[in-house]
PDB file of C-alpha atoms and ligand atoms in Angstrom:
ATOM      1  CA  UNK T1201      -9.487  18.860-111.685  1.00 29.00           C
ATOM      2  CA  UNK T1202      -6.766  19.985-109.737  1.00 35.00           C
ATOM      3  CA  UNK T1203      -7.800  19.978-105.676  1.00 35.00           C
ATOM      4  CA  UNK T1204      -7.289  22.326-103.069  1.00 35.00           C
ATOM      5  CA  UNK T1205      -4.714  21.274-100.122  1.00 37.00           C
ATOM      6  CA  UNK T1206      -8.507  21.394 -98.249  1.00 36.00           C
ATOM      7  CA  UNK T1207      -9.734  18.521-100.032  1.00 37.00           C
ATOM      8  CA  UNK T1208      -6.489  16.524-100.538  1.00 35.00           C
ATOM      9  CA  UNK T1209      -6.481  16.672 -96.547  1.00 36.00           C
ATOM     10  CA  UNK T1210     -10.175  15.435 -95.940  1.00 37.00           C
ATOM     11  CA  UNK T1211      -9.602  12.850 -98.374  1.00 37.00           C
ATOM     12  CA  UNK T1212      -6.673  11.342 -96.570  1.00 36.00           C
ATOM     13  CA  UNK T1213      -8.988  11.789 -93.851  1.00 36.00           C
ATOM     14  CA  UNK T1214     -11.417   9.717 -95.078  1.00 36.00           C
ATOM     15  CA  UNK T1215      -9.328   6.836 -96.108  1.00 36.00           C
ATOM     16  CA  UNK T1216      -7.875   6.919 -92.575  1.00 36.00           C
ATOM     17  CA  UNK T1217     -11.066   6.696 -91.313  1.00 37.00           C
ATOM     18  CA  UNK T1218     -12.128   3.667 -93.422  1.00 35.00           C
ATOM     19  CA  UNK T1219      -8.786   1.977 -92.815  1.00 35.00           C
ATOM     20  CA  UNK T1220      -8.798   1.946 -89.115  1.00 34.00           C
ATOM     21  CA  UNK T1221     -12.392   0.841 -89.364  1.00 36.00           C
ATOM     22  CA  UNK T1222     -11.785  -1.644 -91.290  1.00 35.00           C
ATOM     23  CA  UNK T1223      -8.812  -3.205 -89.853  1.00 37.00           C
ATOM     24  CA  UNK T1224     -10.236  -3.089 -86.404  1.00 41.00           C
ATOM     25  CA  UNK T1225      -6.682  -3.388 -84.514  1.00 44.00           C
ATOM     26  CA  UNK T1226      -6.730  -3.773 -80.673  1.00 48.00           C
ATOM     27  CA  UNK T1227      -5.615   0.282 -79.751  1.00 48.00           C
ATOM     28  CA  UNK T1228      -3.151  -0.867 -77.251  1.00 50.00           C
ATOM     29  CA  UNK T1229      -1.390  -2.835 -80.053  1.00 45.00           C
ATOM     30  CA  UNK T1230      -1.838  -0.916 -82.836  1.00 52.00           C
ATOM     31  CA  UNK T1231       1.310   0.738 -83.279  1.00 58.00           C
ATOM     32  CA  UNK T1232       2.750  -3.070 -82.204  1.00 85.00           C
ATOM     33  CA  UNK T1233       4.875  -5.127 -84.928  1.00 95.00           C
ATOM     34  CA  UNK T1234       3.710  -8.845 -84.123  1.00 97.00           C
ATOM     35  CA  UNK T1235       6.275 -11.835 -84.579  1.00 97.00           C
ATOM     36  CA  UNK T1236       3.942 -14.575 -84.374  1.00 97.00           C
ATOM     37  CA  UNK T1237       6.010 -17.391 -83.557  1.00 97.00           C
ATOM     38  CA  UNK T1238       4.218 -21.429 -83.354  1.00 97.00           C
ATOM     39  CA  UNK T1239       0.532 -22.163 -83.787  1.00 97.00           C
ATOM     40  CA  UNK T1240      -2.185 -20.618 -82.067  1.00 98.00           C
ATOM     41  CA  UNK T1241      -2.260 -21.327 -78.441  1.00 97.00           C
ATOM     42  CA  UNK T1242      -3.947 -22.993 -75.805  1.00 95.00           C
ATOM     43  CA  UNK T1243      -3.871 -22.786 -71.646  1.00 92.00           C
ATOM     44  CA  UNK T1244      -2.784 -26.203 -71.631  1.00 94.00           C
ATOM     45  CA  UNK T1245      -0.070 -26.061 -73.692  1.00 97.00           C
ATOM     46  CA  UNK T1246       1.499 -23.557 -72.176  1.00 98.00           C
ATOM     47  CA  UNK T1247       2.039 -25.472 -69.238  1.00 98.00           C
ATOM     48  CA  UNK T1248       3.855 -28.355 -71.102  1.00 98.00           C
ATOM     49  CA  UNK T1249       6.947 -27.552 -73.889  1.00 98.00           C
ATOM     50  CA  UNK T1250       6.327 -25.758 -77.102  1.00 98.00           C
ATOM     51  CA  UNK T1251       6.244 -27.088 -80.369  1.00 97.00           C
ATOM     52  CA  UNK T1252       9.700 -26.046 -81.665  1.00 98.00           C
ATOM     53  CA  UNK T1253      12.239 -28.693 -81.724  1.00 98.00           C
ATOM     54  CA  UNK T1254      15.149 -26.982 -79.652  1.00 98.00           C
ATOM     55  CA  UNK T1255      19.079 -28.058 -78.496  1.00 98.00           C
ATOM     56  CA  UNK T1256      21.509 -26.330 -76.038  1.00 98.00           C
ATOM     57  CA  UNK T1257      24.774 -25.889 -75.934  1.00 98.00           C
ATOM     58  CA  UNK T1258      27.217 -25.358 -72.893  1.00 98.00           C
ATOM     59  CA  UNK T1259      29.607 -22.326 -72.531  1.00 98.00           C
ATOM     60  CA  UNK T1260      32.858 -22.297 -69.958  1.00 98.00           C
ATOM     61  CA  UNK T1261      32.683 -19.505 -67.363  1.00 98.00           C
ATOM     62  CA  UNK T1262      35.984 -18.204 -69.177  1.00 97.00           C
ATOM     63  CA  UNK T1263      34.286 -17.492 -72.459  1.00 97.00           C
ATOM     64  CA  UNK T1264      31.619 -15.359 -70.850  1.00 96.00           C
ATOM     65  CA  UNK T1265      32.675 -12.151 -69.821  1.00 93.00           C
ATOM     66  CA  UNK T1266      30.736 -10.556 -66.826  1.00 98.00           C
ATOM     67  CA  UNK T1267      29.419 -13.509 -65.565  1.00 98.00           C
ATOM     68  CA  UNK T1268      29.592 -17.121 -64.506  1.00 98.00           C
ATOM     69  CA  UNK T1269      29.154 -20.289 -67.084  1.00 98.00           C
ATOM     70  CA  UNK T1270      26.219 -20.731 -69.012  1.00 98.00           C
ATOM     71  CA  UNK T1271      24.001 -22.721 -71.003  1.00 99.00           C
ATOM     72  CA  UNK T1272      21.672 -21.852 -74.023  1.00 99.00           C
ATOM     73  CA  UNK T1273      18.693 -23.392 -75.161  1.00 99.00           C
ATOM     74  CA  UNK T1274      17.065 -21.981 -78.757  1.00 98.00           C
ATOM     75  CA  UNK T1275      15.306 -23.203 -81.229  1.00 98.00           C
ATOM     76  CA  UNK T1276      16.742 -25.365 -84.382  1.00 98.00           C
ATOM     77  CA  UNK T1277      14.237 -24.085 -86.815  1.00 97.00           C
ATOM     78  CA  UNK T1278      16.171 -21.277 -89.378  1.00 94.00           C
ATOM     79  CA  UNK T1279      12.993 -21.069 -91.214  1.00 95.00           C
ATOM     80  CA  UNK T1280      10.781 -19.107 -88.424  1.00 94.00           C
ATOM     81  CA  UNK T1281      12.188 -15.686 -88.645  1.00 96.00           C
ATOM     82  CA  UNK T1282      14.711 -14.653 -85.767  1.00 98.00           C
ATOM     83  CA  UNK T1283      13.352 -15.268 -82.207  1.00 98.00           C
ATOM     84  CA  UNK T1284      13.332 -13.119 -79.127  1.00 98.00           C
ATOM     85  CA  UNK T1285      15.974 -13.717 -76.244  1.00 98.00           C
ATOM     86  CA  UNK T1286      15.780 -14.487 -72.254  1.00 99.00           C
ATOM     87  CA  UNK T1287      18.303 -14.250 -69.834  1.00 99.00           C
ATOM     88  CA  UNK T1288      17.715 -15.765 -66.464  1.00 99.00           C
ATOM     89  CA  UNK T1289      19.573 -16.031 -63.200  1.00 99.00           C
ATOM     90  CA  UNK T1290      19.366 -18.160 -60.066  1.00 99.00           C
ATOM     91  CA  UNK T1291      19.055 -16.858 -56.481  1.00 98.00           C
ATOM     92  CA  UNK T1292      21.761 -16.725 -53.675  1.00 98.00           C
ATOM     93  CA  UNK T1293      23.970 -19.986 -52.816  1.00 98.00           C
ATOM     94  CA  UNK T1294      21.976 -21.125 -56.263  1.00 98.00           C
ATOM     95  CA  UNK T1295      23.903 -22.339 -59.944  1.00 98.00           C
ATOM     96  CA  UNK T1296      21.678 -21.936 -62.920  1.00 98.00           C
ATOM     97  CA  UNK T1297      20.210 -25.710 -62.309  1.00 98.00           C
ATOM     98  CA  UNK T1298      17.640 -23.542 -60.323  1.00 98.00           C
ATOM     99  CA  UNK T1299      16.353 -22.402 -63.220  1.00 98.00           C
ATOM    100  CA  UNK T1300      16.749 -24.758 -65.595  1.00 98.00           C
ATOM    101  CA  UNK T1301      13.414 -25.968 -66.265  1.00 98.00           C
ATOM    102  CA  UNK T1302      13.099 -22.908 -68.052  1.00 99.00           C
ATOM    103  CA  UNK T1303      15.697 -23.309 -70.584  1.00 99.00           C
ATOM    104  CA  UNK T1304      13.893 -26.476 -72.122  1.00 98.00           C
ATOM    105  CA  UNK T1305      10.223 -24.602 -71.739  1.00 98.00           C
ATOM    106  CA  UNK T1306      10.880 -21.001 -72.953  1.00 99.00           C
ATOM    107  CA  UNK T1307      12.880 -22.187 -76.126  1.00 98.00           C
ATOM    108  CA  UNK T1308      10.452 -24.827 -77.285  1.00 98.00           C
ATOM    109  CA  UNK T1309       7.692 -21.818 -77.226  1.00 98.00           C
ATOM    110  CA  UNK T1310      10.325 -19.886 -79.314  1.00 98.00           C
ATOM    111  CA  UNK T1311      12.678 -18.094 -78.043  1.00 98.00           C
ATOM    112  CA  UNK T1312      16.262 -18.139 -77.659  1.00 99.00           C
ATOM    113  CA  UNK T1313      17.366 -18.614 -73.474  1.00 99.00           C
ATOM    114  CA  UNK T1314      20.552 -18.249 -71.540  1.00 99.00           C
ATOM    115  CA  UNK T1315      20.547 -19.326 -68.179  1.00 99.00           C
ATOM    116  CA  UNK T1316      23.636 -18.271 -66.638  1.00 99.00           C
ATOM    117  CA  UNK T1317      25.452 -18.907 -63.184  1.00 98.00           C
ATOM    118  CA  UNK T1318      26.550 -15.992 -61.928  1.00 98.00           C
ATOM    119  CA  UNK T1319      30.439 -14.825 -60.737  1.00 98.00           C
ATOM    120  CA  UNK T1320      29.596 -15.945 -57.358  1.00 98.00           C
ATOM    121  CA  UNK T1321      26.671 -17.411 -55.556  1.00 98.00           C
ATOM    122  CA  UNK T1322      27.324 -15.004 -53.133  1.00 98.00           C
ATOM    123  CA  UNK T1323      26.361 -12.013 -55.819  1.00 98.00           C
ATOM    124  CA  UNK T1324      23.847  -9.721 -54.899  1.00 98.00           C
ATOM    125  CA  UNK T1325      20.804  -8.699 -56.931  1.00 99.00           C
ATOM    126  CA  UNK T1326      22.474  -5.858 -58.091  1.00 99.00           C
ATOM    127  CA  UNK T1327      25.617  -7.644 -59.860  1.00 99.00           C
ATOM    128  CA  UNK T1328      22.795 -10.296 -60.884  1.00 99.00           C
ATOM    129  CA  UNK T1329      21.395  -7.425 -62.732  1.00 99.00           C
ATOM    130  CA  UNK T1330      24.432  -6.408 -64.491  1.00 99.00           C
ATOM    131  CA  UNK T1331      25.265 -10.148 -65.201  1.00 99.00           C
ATOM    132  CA  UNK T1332      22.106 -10.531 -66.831  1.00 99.00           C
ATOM    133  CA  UNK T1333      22.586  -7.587 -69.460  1.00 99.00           C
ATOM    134  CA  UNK T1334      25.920  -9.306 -70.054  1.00 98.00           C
ATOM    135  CA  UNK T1335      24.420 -12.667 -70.622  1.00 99.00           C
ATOM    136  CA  UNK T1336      21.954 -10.607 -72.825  1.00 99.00           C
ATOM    137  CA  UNK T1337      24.883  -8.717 -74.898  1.00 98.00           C
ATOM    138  CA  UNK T1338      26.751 -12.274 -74.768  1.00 98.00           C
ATOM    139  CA  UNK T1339      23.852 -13.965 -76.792  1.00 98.00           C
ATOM    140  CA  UNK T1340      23.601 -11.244 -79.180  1.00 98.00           C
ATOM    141  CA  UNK T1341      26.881 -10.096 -80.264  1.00 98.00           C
ATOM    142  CA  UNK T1342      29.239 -13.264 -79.554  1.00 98.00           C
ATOM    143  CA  UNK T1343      27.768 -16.456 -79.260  1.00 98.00           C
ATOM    144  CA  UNK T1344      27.325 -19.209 -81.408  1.00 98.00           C
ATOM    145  CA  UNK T1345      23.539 -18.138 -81.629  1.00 98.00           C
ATOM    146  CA  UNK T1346      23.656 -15.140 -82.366  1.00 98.00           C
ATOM    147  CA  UNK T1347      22.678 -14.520 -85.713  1.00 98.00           C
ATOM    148  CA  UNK T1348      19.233 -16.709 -84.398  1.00 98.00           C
ATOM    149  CA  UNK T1349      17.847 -13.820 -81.727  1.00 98.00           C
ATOM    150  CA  UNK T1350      16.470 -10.653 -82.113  1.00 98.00           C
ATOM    151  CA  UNK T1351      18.264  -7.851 -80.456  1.00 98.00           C
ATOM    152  CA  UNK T1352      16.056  -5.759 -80.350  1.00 98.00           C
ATOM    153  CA  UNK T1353      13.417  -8.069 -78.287  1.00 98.00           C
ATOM    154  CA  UNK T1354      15.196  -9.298 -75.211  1.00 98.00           C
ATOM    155  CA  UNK T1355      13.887  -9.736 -71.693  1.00 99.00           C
ATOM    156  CA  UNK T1356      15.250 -10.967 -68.062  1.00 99.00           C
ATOM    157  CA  UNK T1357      13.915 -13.746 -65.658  1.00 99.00           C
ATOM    158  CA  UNK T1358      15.293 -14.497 -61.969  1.00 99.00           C
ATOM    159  CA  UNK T1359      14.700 -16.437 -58.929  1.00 99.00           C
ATOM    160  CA  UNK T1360      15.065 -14.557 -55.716  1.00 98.00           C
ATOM    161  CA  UNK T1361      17.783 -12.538 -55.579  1.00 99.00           C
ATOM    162  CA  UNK T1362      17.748 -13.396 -59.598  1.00 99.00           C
ATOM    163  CA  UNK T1363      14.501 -11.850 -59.721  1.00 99.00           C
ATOM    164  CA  UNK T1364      15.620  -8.471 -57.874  1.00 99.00           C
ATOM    165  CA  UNK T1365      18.318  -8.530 -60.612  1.00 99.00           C
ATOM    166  CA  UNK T1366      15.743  -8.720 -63.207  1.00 99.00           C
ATOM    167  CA  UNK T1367      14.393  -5.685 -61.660  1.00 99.00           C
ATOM    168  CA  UNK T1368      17.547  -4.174 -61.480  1.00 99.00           C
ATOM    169  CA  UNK T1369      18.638  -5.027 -65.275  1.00 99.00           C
ATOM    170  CA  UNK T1370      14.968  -3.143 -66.550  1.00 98.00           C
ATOM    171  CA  UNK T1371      16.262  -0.237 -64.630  1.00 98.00           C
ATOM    172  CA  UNK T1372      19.303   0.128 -66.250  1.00 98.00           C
ATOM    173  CA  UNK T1373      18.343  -1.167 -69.815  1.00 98.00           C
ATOM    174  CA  UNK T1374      14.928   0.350 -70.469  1.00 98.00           C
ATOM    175  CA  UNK T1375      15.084  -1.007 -74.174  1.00 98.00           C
ATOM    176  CA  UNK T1376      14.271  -4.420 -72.177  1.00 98.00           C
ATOM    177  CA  UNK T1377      10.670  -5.934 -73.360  1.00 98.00           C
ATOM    178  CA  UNK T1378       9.494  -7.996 -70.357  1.00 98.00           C
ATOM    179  CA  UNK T1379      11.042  -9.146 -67.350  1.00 99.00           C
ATOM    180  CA  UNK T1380       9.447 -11.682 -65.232  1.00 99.00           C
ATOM    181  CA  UNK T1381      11.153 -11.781 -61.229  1.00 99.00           C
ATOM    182  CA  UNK T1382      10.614 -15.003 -59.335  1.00 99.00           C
ATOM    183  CA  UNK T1383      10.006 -14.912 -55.861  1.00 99.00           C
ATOM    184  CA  UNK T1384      11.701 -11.599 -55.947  1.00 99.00           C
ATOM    185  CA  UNK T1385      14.363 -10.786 -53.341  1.00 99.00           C
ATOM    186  CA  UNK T1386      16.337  -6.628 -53.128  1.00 99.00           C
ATOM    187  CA  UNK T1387      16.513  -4.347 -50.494  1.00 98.00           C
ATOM    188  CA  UNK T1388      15.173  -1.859 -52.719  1.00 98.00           C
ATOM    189  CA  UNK T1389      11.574  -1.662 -52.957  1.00 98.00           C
ATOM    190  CA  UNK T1390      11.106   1.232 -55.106  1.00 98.00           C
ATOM    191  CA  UNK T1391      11.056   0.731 -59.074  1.00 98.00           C
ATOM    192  CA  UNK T1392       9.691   3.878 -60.737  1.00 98.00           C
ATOM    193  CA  UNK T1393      12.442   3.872 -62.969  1.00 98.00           C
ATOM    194  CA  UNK T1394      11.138   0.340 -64.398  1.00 98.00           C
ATOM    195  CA  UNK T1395       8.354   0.683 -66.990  1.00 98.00           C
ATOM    196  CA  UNK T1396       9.093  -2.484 -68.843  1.00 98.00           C
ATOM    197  CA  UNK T1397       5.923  -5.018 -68.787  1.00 98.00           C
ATOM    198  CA  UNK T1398       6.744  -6.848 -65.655  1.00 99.00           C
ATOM    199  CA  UNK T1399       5.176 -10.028 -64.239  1.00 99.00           C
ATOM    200  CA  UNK T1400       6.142 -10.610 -60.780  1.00 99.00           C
ATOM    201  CA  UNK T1401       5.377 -14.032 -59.424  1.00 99.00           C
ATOM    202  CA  UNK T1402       5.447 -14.469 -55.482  1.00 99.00           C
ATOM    203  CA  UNK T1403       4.117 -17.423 -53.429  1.00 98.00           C
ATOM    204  CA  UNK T1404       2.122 -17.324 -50.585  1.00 98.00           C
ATOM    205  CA  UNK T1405       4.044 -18.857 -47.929  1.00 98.00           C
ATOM    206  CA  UNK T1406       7.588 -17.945 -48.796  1.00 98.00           C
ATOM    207  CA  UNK T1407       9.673 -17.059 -45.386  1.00 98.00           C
ATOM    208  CA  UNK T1408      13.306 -16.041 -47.238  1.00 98.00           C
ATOM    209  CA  UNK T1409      11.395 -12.910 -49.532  1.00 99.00           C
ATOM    210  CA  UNK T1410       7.894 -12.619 -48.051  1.00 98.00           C
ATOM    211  CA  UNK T1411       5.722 -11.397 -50.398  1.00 99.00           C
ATOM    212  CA  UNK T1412       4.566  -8.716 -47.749  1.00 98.00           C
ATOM    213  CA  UNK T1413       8.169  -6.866 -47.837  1.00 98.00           C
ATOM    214  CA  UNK T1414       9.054  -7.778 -51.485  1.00 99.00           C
ATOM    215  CA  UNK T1415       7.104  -9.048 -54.106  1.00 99.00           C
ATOM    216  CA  UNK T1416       4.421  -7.088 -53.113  1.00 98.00           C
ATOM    217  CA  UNK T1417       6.010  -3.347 -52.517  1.00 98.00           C
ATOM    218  CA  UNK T1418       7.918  -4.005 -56.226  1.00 99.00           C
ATOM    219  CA  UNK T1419       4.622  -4.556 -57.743  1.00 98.00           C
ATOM    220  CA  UNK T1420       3.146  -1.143 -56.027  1.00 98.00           C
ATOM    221  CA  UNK T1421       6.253   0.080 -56.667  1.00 98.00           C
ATOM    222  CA  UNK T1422       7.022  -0.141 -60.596  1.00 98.00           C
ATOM    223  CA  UNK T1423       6.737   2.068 -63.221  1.00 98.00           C
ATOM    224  CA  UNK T1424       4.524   3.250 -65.506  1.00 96.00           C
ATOM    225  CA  UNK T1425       4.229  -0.053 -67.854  1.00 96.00           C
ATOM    226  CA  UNK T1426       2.169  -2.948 -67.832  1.00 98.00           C
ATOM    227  CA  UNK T1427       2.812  -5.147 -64.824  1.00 98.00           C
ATOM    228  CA  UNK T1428       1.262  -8.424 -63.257  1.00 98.00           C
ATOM    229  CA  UNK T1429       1.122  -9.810 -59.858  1.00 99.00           C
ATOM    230  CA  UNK T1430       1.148 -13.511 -59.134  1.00 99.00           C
ATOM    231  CA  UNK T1431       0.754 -14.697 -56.082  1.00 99.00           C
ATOM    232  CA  UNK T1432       0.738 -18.594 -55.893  1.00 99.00           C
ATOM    233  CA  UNK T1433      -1.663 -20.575 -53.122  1.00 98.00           C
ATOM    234  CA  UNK T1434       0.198 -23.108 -51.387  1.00 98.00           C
ATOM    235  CA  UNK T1435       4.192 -22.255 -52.655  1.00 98.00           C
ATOM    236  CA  UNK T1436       6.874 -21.350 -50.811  1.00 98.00           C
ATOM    237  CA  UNK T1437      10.253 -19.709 -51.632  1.00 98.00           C
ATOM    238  CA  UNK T1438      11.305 -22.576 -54.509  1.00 98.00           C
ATOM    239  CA  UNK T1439       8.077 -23.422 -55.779  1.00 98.00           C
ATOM    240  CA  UNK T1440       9.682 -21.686 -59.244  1.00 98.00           C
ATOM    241  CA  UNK T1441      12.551 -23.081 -59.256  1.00 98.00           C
ATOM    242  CA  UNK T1442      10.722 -26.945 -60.753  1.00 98.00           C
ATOM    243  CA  UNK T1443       8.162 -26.974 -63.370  1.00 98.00           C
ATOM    244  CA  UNK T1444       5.070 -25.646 -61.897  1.00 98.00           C
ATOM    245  CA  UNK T1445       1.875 -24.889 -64.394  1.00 98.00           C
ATOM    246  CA  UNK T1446       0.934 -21.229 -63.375  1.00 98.00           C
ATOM    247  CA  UNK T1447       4.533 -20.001 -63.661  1.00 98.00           C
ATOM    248  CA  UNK T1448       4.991 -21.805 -66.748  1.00 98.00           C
ATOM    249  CA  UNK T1449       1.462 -20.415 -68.135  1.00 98.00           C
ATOM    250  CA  UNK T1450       1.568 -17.544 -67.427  1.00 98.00           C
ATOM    251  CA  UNK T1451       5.710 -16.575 -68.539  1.00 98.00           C
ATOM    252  CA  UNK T1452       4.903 -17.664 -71.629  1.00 98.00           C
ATOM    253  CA  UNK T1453       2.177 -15.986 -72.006  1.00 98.00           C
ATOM    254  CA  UNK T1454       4.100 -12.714 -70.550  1.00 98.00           C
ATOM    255  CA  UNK T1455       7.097 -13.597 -72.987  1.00 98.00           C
ATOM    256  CA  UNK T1456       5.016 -13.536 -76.095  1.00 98.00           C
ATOM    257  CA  UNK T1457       2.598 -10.481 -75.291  1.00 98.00           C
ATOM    258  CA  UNK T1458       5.845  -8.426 -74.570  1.00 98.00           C
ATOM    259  CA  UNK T1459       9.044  -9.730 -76.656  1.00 98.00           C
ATOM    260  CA  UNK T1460       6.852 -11.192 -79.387  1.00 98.00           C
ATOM    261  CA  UNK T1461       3.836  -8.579 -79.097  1.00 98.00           C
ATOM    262  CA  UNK T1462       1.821 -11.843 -79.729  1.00 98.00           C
ATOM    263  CA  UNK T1463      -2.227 -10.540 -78.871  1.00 97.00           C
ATOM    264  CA  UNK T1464      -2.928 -14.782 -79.375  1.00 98.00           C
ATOM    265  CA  UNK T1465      -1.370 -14.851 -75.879  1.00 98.00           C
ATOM    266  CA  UNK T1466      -3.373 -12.036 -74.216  1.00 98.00           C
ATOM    267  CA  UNK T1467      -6.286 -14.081 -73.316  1.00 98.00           C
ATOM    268  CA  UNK T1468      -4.164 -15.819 -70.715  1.00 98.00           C
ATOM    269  CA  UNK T1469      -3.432 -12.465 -69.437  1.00 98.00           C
ATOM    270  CA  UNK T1470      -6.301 -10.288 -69.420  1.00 98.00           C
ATOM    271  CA  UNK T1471      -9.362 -10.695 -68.289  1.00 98.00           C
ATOM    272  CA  UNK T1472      -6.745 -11.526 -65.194  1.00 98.00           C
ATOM    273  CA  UNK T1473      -7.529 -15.443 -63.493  1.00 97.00           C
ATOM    274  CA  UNK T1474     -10.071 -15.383 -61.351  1.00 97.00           C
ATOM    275  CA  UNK T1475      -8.026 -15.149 -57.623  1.00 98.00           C
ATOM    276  CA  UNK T1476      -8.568 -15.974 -54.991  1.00 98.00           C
ATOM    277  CA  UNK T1477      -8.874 -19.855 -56.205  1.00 98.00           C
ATOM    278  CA  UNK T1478      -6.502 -22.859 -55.781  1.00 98.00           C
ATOM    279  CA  UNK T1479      -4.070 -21.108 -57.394  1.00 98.00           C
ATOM    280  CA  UNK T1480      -3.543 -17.931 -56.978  1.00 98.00           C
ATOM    281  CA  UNK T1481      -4.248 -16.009 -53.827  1.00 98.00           C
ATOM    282  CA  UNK T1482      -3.840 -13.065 -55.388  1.00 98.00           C
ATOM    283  CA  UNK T1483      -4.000 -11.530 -59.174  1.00 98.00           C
ATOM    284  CA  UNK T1484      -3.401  -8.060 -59.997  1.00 98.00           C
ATOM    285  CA  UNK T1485      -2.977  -6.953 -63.207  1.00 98.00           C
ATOM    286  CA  UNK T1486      -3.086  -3.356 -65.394  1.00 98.00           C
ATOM    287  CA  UNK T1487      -5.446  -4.949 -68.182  1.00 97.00           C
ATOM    288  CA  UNK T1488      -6.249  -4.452 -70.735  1.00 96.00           C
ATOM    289  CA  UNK T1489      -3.169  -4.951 -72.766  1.00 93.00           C
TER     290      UNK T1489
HETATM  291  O1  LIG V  66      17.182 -17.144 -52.798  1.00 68.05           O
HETATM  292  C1  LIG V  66      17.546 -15.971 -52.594  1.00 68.05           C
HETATM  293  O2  LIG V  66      18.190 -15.294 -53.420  1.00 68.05           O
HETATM  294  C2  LIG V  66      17.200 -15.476 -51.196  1.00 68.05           C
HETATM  295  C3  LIG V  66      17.685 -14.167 -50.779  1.00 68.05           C
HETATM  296  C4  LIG V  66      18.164 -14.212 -49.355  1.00 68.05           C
HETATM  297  O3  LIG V  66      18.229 -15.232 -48.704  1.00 68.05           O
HETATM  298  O4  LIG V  66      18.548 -13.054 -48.846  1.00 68.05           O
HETATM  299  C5  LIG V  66      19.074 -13.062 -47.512  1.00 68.05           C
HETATM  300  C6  LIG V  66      20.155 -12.061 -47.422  1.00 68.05           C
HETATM  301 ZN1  LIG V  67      14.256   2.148 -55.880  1.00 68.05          ZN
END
């Protein structure tokens, strides 16, 4: 029997309605592609390297173009699918050995880092932003990893003035997934024009970017994405810049949510951790997501 456009349409209807029943996806992710990268995690882990074997490699400050020398960190496996990139940048007067506890940590969770010094320590968070995309466009398009990341999930870390650059990189390159500032330094303190996820980590009793006149007004002041305030109990302006558990927690966590879209990470995320405790002061957070 030959049916009417009527019925055709309620019976796609109905399957939809099965479907989506059935499948019972989280709505916020539903529309999500996941790239499920390593087994399934736990807090503790996260605070210690990944599973992934990894290696770096060096690169000369004249074979980057746009910013200072470099080193990456990825992944050996060839057999995991491509992995998601990280670019991250030290603060003023700082080289990349800031930072470099991250190279080791991110890419043995599975993902493909650059840490990068930048032209000049001197730079401000500005430049740092454009040095970042450039580090990002680097990794994808030229270097010798390239063919091992994912451009089309790549995200920006920073320490200080690092982390206003991360800010500053997400406001220029929207396409950005996540971007996690540091102890965030800028003169600005607006960010509407940011609405990539966006987990800003401040500590308590930092002096050089109080949380008060930076960390805090970027968080009020982002976007319309997903965002995350940490505020650290007991850490002052470097606390980030050494391996320190709820940073390293909780940018993984960030990093797999929002360049992997990884929902075995979200229960690091949301329900947010419990603040004020020993340590965070302060957790904010636009959960669920
Ligand atoms: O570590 C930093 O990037 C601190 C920023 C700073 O000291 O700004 C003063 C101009
Ligand atoms: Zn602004």
């Amino acid at each position: 029997m030959l049916k009417t456009r009527k019925s055709v349409v309620a019976s796609i209807g109905t399957a939809l309605a099965v479907g989506m029943s059935v499948l019972a996806v989280p709505t916020t992710a539903a529309a999500e592609t996941e790239y499920r990268r390593g087994p399934d995690p736990t807090a503790s882990a996260l605070e210690r390297n990944g599973s992934f074997a990894y290696t770096s490699t060096t690169v000369a400050d004249s074979a980057t173009p746009g910013f200072g020398a470099a080193t990456i960190y990825y992944p050996t496996s060839t057999t995991s699918g491509t992995f998601g990139g990280v670019a991250i940048s030290p603060g003023f007067t700082e080289t990349q050995s800031a930072i470099s506890w991250l190279g080791p940590r991110l890419a043995s969770h599975g993902f493909v880092v650059i840490t990068i010094n930048t032209n000049s320590t001197g730079d401000q968070p500005d430049s740092r932003g454009t040095q970042l995309l450039a580090a990002l466009d680097y990794l994808t398009k030229t270097s010798s990893v390239r063919n091992r990341v994912d451009a089309t999930r790549l995200s920006v870390m920073g320490h200080s003035m690092g982390g206003g650059g991360s800010l500053a990189a997400a406001k220029t390159r929207p396409s950005l997934q996540a971007a996690i500032p540091l102890a965030p330094w800028h003169s600005d303190k607006t960010w509407p024009e940011v609405s990539t996820p966006t987990l800003i980590i401040g500590a308590d009793g930092d002096t050089i970017a109080p949380v008060a006149d930076h960390a805090e007004p970027f968080y009020t002041n982002l976007g319309a994405g997903q965002k995350a305030y940490a505020e650290l109990n007991g850490a002052s302006h470097n606390t980030t810049n050494s391996a320190n558990a709820p940073t390293s927690r909780q940018s993984v966590a960030w990093l797999k949510r929002f360049v992997d879209n990884d929902t075995r990470y979200t229960q690091f995320l949301c329900p947010p951790p419990p603040a004020p405790s020993t340590t965070y002061d302060e957790y904010r957070a636009t959960c669920p997501y």
